[in-house]
mmCIF file of C-alpha atoms in Angstrom:
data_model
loop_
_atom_site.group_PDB
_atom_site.id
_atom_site.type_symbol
_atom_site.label_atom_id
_atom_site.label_comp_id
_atom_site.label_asym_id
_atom_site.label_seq_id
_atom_site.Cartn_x
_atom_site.Cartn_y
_atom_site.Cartn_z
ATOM 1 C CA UNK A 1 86.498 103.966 110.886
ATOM 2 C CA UNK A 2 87.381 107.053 109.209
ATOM 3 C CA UNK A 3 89.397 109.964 109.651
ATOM 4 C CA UNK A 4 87.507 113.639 109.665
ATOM 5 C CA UNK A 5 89.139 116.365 107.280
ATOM 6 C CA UNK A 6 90.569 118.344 110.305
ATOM 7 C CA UNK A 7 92.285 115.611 111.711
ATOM 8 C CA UNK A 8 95.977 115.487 110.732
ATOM 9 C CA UNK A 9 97.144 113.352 113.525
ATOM 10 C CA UNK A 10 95.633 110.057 114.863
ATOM 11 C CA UNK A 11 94.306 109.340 118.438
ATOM 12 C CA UNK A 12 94.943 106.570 120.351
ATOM 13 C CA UNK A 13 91.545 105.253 119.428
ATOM 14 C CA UNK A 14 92.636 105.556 115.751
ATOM 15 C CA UNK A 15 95.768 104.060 115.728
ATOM 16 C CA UNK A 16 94.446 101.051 117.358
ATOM 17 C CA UNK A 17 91.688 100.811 114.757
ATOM 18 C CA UNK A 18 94.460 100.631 111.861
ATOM 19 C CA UNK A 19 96.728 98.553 113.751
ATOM 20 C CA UNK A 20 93.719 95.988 115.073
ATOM 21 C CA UNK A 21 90.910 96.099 111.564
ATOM 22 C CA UNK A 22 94.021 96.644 109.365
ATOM 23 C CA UNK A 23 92.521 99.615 107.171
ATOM 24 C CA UNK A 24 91.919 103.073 107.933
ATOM 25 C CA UNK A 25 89.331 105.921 105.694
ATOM 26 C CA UNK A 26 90.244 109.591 105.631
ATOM 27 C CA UNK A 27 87.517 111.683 104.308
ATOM 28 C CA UNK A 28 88.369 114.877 102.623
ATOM 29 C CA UNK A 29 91.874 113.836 102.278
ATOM 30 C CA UNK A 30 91.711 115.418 98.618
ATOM 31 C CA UNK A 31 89.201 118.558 98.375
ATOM 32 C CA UNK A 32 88.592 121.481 96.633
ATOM 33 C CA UNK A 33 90.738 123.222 93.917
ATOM 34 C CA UNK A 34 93.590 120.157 94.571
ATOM 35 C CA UNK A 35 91.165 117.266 93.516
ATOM 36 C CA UNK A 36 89.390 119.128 90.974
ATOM 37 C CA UNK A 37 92.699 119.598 89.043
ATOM 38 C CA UNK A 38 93.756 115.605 90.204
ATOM 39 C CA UNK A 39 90.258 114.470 88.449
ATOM 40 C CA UNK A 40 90.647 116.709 85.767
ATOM 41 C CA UNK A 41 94.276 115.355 84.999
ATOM 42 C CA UNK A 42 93.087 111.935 86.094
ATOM 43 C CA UNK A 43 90.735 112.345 83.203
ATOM 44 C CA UNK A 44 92.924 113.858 81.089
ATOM 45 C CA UNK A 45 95.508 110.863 80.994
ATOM 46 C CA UNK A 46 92.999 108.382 81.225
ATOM 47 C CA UNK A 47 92.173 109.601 77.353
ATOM 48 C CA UNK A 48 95.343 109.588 76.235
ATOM 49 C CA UNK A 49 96.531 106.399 77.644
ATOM 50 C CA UNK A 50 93.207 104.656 75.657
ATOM 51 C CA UNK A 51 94.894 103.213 72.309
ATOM 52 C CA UNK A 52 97.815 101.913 74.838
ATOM 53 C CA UNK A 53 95.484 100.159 76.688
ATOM 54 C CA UNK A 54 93.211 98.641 74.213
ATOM 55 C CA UNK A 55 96.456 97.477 72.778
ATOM 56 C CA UNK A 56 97.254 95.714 75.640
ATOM 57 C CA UNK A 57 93.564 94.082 75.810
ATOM 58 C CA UNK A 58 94.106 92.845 72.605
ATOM 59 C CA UNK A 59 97.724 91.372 72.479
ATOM 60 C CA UNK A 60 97.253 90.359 76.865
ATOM 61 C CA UNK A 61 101.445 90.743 77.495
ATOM 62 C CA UNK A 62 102.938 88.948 80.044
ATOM 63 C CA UNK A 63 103.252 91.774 82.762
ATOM 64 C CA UNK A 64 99.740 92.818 83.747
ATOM 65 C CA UNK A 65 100.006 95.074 86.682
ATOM 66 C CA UNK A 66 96.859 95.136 88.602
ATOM 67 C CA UNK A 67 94.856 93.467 86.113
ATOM 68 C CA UNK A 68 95.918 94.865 83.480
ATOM 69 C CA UNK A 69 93.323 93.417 80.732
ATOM 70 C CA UNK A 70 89.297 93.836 79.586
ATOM 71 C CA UNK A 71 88.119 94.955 83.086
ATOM 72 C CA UNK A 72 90.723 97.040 84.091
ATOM 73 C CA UNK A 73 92.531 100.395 82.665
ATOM 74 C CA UNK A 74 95.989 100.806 84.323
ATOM 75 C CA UNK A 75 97.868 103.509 83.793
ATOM 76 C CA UNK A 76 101.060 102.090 85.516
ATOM 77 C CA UNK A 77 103.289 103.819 86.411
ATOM 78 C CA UNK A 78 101.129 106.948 86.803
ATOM 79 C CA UNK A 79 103.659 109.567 88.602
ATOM 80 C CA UNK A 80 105.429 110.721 85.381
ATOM 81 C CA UNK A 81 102.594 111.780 83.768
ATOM 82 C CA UNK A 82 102.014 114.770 85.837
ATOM 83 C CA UNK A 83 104.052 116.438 88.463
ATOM 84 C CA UNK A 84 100.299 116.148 90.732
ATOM 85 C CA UNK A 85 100.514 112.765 91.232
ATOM 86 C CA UNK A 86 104.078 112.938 92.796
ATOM 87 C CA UNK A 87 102.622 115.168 95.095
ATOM 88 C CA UNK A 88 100.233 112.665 96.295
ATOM 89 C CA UNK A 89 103.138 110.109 96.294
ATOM 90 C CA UNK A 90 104.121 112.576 99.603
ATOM 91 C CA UNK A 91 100.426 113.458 100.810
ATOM 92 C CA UNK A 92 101.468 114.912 103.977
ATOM 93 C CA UNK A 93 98.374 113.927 105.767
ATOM 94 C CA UNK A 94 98.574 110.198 104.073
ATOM 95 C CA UNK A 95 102.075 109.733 104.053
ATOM 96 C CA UNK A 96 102.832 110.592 107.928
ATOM 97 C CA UNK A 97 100.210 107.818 109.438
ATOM 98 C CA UNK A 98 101.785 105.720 107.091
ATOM 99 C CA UNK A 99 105.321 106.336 108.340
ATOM 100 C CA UNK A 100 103.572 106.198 112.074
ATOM 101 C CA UNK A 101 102.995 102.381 111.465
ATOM 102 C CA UNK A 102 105.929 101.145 108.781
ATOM 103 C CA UNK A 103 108.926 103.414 109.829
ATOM 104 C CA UNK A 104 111.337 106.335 108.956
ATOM 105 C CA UNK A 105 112.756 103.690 106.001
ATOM 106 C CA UNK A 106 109.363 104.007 103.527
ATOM 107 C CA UNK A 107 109.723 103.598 100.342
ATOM 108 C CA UNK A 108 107.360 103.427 97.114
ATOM 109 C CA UNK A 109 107.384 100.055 95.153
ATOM 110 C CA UNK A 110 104.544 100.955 92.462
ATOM 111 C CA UNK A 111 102.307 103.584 91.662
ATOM 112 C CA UNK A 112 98.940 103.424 89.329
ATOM 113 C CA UNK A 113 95.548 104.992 87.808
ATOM 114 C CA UNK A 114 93.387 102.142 87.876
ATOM 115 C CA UNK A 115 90.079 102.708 86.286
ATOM 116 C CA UNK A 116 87.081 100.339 86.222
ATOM 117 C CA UNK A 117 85.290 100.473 82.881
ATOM 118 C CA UNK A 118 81.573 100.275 83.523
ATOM 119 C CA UNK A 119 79.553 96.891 84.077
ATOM 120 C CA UNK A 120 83.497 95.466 84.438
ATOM 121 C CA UNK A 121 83.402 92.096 86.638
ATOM 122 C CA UNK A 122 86.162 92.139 89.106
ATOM 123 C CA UNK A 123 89.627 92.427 87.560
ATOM 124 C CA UNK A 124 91.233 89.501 91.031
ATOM 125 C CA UNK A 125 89.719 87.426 93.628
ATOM 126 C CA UNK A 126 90.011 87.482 97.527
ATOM 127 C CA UNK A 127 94.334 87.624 97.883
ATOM 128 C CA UNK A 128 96.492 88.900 100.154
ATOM 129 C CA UNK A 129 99.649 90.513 99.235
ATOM 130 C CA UNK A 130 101.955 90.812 101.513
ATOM 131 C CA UNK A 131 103.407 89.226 104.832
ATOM 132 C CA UNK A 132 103.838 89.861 108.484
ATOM 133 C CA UNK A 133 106.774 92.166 109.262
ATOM 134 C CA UNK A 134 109.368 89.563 109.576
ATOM 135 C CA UNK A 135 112.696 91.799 110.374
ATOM 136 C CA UNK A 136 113.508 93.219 113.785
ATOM 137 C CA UNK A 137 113.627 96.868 113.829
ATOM 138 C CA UNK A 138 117.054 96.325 116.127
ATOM 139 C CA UNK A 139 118.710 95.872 112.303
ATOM 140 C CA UNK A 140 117.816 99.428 111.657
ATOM 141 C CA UNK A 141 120.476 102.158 112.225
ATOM 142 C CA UNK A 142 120.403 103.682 116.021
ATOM 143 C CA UNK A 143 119.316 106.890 114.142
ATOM 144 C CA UNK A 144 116.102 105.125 112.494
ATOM 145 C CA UNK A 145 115.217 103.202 116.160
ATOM 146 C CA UNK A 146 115.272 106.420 117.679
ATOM 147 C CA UNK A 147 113.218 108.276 114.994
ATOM 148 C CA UNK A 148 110.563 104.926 115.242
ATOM 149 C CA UNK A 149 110.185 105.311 118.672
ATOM 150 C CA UNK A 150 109.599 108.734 118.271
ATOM 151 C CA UNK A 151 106.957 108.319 115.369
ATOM 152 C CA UNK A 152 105.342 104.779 116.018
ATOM 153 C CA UNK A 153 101.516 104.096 115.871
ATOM 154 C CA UNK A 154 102.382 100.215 116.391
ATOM 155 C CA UNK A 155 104.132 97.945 117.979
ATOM 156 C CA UNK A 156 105.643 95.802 115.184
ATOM 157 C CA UNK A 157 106.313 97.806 111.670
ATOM 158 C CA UNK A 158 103.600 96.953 109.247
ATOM 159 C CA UNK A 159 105.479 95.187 105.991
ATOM 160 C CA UNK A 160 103.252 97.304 103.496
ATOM 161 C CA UNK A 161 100.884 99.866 103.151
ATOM 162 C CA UNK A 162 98.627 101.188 100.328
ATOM 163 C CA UNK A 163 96.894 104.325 99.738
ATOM 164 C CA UNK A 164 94.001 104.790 97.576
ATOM 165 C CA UNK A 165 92.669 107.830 96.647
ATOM 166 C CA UNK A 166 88.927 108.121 95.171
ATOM 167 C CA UNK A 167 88.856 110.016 92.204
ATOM 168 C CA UNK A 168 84.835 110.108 91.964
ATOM 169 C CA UNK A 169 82.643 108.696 94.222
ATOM 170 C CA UNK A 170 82.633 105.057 95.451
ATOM 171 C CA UNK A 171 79.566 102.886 95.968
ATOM 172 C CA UNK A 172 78.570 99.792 96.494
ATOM 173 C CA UNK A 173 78.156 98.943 92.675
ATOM 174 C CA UNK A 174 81.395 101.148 91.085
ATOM 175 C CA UNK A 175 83.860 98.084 92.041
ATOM 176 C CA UNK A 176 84.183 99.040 95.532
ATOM 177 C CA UNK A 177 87.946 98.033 97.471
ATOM 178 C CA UNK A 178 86.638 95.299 99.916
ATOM 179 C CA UNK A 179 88.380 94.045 102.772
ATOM 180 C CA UNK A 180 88.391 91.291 105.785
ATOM 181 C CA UNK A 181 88.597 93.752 108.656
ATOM 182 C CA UNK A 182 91.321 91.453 110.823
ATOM 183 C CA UNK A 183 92.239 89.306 108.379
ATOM 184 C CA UNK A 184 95.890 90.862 108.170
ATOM 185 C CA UNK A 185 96.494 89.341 112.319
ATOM 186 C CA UNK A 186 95.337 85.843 110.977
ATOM 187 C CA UNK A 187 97.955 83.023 110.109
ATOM 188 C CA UNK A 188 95.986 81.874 107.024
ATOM 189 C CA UNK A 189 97.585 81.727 104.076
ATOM 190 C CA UNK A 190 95.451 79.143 101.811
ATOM 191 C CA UNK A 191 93.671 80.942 98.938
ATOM 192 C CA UNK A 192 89.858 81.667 99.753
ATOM 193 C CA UNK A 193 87.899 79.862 96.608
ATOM 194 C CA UNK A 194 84.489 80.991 96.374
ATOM 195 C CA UNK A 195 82.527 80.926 93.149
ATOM 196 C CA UNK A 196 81.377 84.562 93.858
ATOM 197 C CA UNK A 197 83.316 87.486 95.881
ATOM 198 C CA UNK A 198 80.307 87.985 98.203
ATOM 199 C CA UNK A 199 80.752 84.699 99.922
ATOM 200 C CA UNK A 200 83.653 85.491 101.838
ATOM 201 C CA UNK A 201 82.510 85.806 105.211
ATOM 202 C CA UNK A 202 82.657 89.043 107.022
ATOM 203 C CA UNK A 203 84.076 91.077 104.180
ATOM 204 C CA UNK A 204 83.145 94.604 104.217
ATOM 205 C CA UNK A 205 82.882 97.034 101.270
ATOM 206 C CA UNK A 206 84.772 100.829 101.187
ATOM 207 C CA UNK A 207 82.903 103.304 99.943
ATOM 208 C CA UNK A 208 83.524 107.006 100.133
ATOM 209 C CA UNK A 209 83.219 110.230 97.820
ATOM 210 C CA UNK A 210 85.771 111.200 95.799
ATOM 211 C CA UNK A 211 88.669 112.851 97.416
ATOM 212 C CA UNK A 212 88.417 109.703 100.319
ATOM 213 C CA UNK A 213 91.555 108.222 100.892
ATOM 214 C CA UNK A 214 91.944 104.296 101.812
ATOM 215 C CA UNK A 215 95.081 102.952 104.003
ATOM 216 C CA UNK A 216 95.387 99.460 104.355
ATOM 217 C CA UNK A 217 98.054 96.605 105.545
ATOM 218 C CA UNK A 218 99.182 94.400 102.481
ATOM 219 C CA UNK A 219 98.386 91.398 104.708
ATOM 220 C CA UNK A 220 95.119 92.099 104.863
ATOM 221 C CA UNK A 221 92.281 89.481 102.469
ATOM 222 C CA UNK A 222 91.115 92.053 100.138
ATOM 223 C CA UNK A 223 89.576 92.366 96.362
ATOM 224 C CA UNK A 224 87.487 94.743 93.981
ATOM 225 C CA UNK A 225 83.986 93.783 93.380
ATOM 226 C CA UNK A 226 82.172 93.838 90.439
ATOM 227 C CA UNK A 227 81.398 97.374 88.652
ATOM 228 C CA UNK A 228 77.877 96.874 88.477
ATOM 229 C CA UNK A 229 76.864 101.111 87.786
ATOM 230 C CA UNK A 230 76.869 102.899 84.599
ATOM 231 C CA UNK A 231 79.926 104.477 85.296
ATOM 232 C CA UNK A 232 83.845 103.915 85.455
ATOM 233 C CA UNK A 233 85.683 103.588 88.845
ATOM 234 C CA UNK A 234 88.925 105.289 89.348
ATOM 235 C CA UNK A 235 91.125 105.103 91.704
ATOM 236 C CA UNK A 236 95.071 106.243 92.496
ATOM 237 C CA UNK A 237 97.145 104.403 94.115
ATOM 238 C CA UNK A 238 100.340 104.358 95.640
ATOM 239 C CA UNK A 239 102.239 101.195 97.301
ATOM 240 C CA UNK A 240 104.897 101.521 99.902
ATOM 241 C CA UNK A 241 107.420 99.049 101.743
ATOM 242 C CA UNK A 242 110.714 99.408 103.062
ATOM 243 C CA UNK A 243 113.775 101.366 101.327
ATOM 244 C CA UNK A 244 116.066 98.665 100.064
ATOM 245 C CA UNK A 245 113.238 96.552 98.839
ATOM 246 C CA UNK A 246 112.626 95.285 95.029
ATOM 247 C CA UNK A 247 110.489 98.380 93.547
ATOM 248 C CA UNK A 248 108.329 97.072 90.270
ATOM 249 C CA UNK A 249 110.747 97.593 87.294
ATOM 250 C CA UNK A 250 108.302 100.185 85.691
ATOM 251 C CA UNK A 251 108.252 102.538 88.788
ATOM 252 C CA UNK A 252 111.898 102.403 89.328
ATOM 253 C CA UNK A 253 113.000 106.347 88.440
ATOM 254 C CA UNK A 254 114.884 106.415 84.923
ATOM 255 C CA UNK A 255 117.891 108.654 84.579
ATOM 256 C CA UNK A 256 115.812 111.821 82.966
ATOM 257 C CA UNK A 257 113.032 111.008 85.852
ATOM 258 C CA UNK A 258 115.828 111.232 88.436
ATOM 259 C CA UNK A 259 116.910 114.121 86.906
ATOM 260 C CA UNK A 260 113.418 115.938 86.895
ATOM 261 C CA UNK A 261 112.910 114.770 90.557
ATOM 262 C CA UNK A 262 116.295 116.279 91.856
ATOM 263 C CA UNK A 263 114.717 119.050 93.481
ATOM 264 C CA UNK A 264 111.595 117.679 95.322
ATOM 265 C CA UNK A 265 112.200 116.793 98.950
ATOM 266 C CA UNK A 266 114.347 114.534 100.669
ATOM 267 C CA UNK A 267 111.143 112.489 101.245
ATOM 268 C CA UNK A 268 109.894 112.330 97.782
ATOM 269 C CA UNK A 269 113.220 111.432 97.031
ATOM 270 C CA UNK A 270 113.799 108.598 99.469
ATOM 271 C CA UNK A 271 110.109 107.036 98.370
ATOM 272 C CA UNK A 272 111.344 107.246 94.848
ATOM 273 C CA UNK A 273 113.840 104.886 96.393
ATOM 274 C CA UNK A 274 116.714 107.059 95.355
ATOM 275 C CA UNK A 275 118.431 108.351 98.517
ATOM 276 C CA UNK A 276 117.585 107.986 102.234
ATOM 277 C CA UNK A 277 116.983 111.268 104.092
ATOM 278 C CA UNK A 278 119.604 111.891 107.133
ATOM 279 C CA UNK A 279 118.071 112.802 110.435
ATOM 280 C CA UNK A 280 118.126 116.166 109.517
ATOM 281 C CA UNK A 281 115.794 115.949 106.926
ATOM 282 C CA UNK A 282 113.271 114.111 109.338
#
């Protein structure tokens, strides 16, 4: 299902889609002069960050962040390269059906360009990677129950949610996101092990042009294909839990970061995982 550009706030029809398949498209979420300046800056850092990555293919460290390695570029973290990616970071069109179904506490754990060189076979196999929910909202302050009820798409706050955005167009060949619709309601845990990615029954590839935007539950069986076209895929994306939570040691906001950030909004700042807003701010 997908989300039209005019459509800020989900239906009933919507909502249950997310909560029920576990991923939700919104076309247009990017368009005009904002994504032409996103790709061109996308672009832009994806050149500069080349040495540091073909570094990284050749010495393979330890810490490889979404497959980090021959078949995948990551620029990770990506929000301090450009003040335009914190912006997405806050989406306010993303960002507020994501707080409908995790919560007033959201928070950002890791952040990333991920581009898919050309003819690239798939960088992960079928994985999951989070779990069910397993706190009880009643733990949360009377001021964040009340601002749930208020805001809530769901009936049980998802654990995680990612956004992707689509930088260029996505096909079925450029390394497409691919997903189990379901899979995130199913009490499977044991690894799928296929000897290609296409076996896995009822999976379902996400395409979209670029400017698309992909939500999705962390619980949910998911993988890139194969980048089978002529050209790169790339793709932002930002991944949010709950405030409190471990963020990824790279993404956690350095002193002159901090600093640089002290003016965005209460928002920004609490998914930066440095302060929580008060009810006020919500």
């Amino acid at each position: 299902m997908s989300i039209g550009e005019t459509q800020f706030q989900l239906n009933q029809d919507q909502a249950s889609f997310f909560d029920r398949q576990g991923y939700l498209i919104i076309e247009d979420a990017l368009k005009g002069n904002q994504l032409h300046k996103i790709q061109g800056t996308s672009y832009r850092v994806e050149q500069q960050t080349q040495a540091e990555w073909r570094q990284a293919v050749a010495n393979l460290p330890d810490f490889r962040p979404y497959g980090l390695g021959p078949t995948a570029h990551v620029v990770y973290p990506i929000i301090n390269h450009d003040d335009i990616f914190l912006d997405l970071l806050e989406h306010p069109m993303t960002i507020s059906i994501a707080m409908a179904f995790m919560g007033p506490d959201i928070q950002m754990i890791d952040n990333a360009l991920h581009i898919k060189p050309a003819g690239s076979r798939s960088h992960t196999g079928w994985h999951r990677d989070a779990q069910t929910w397993f706190h009880s909202t009643e733990a949360w302050t009377e001021a964040d129950q009340y601002t749930w009820q208020q805001m809530r798409a769901c009936e049980r706050p998802f654990f995680k949610i990612k956004i992707f955005f689509c930088v260029d167009d996505v096909n079925e060949e450029t390394a497409p996101f691919s997903v189990v619709p379901g899979s995130h309601k199913t009490g499977e845990d044991r690894v799928p092990q296929y000897n290609e990615l296409e076996e896995m029954p009822n999976h379902l590839k996400l395409v979209g042009k670029a400017g698309t935007a992909i939500l999705w539950n962390g619980r949910i069986w998911h993988t890139a294909m194969h980048n089978t076209d002529t050209k790169s895929r790339r793709m932002l994306l930002f991944n949010y839990t709950h405030f409190g939570m471990k963020q990824h040691a790279p993404c956690v906001p350095a002193s002159g970061f901090a600093q640089h950030v002290r003016n965005r909004s209460p928002l920004c700042r609490q998914l930066l995982g440095l302060e929580r807003m008060t009810t006020t701010d919500q």
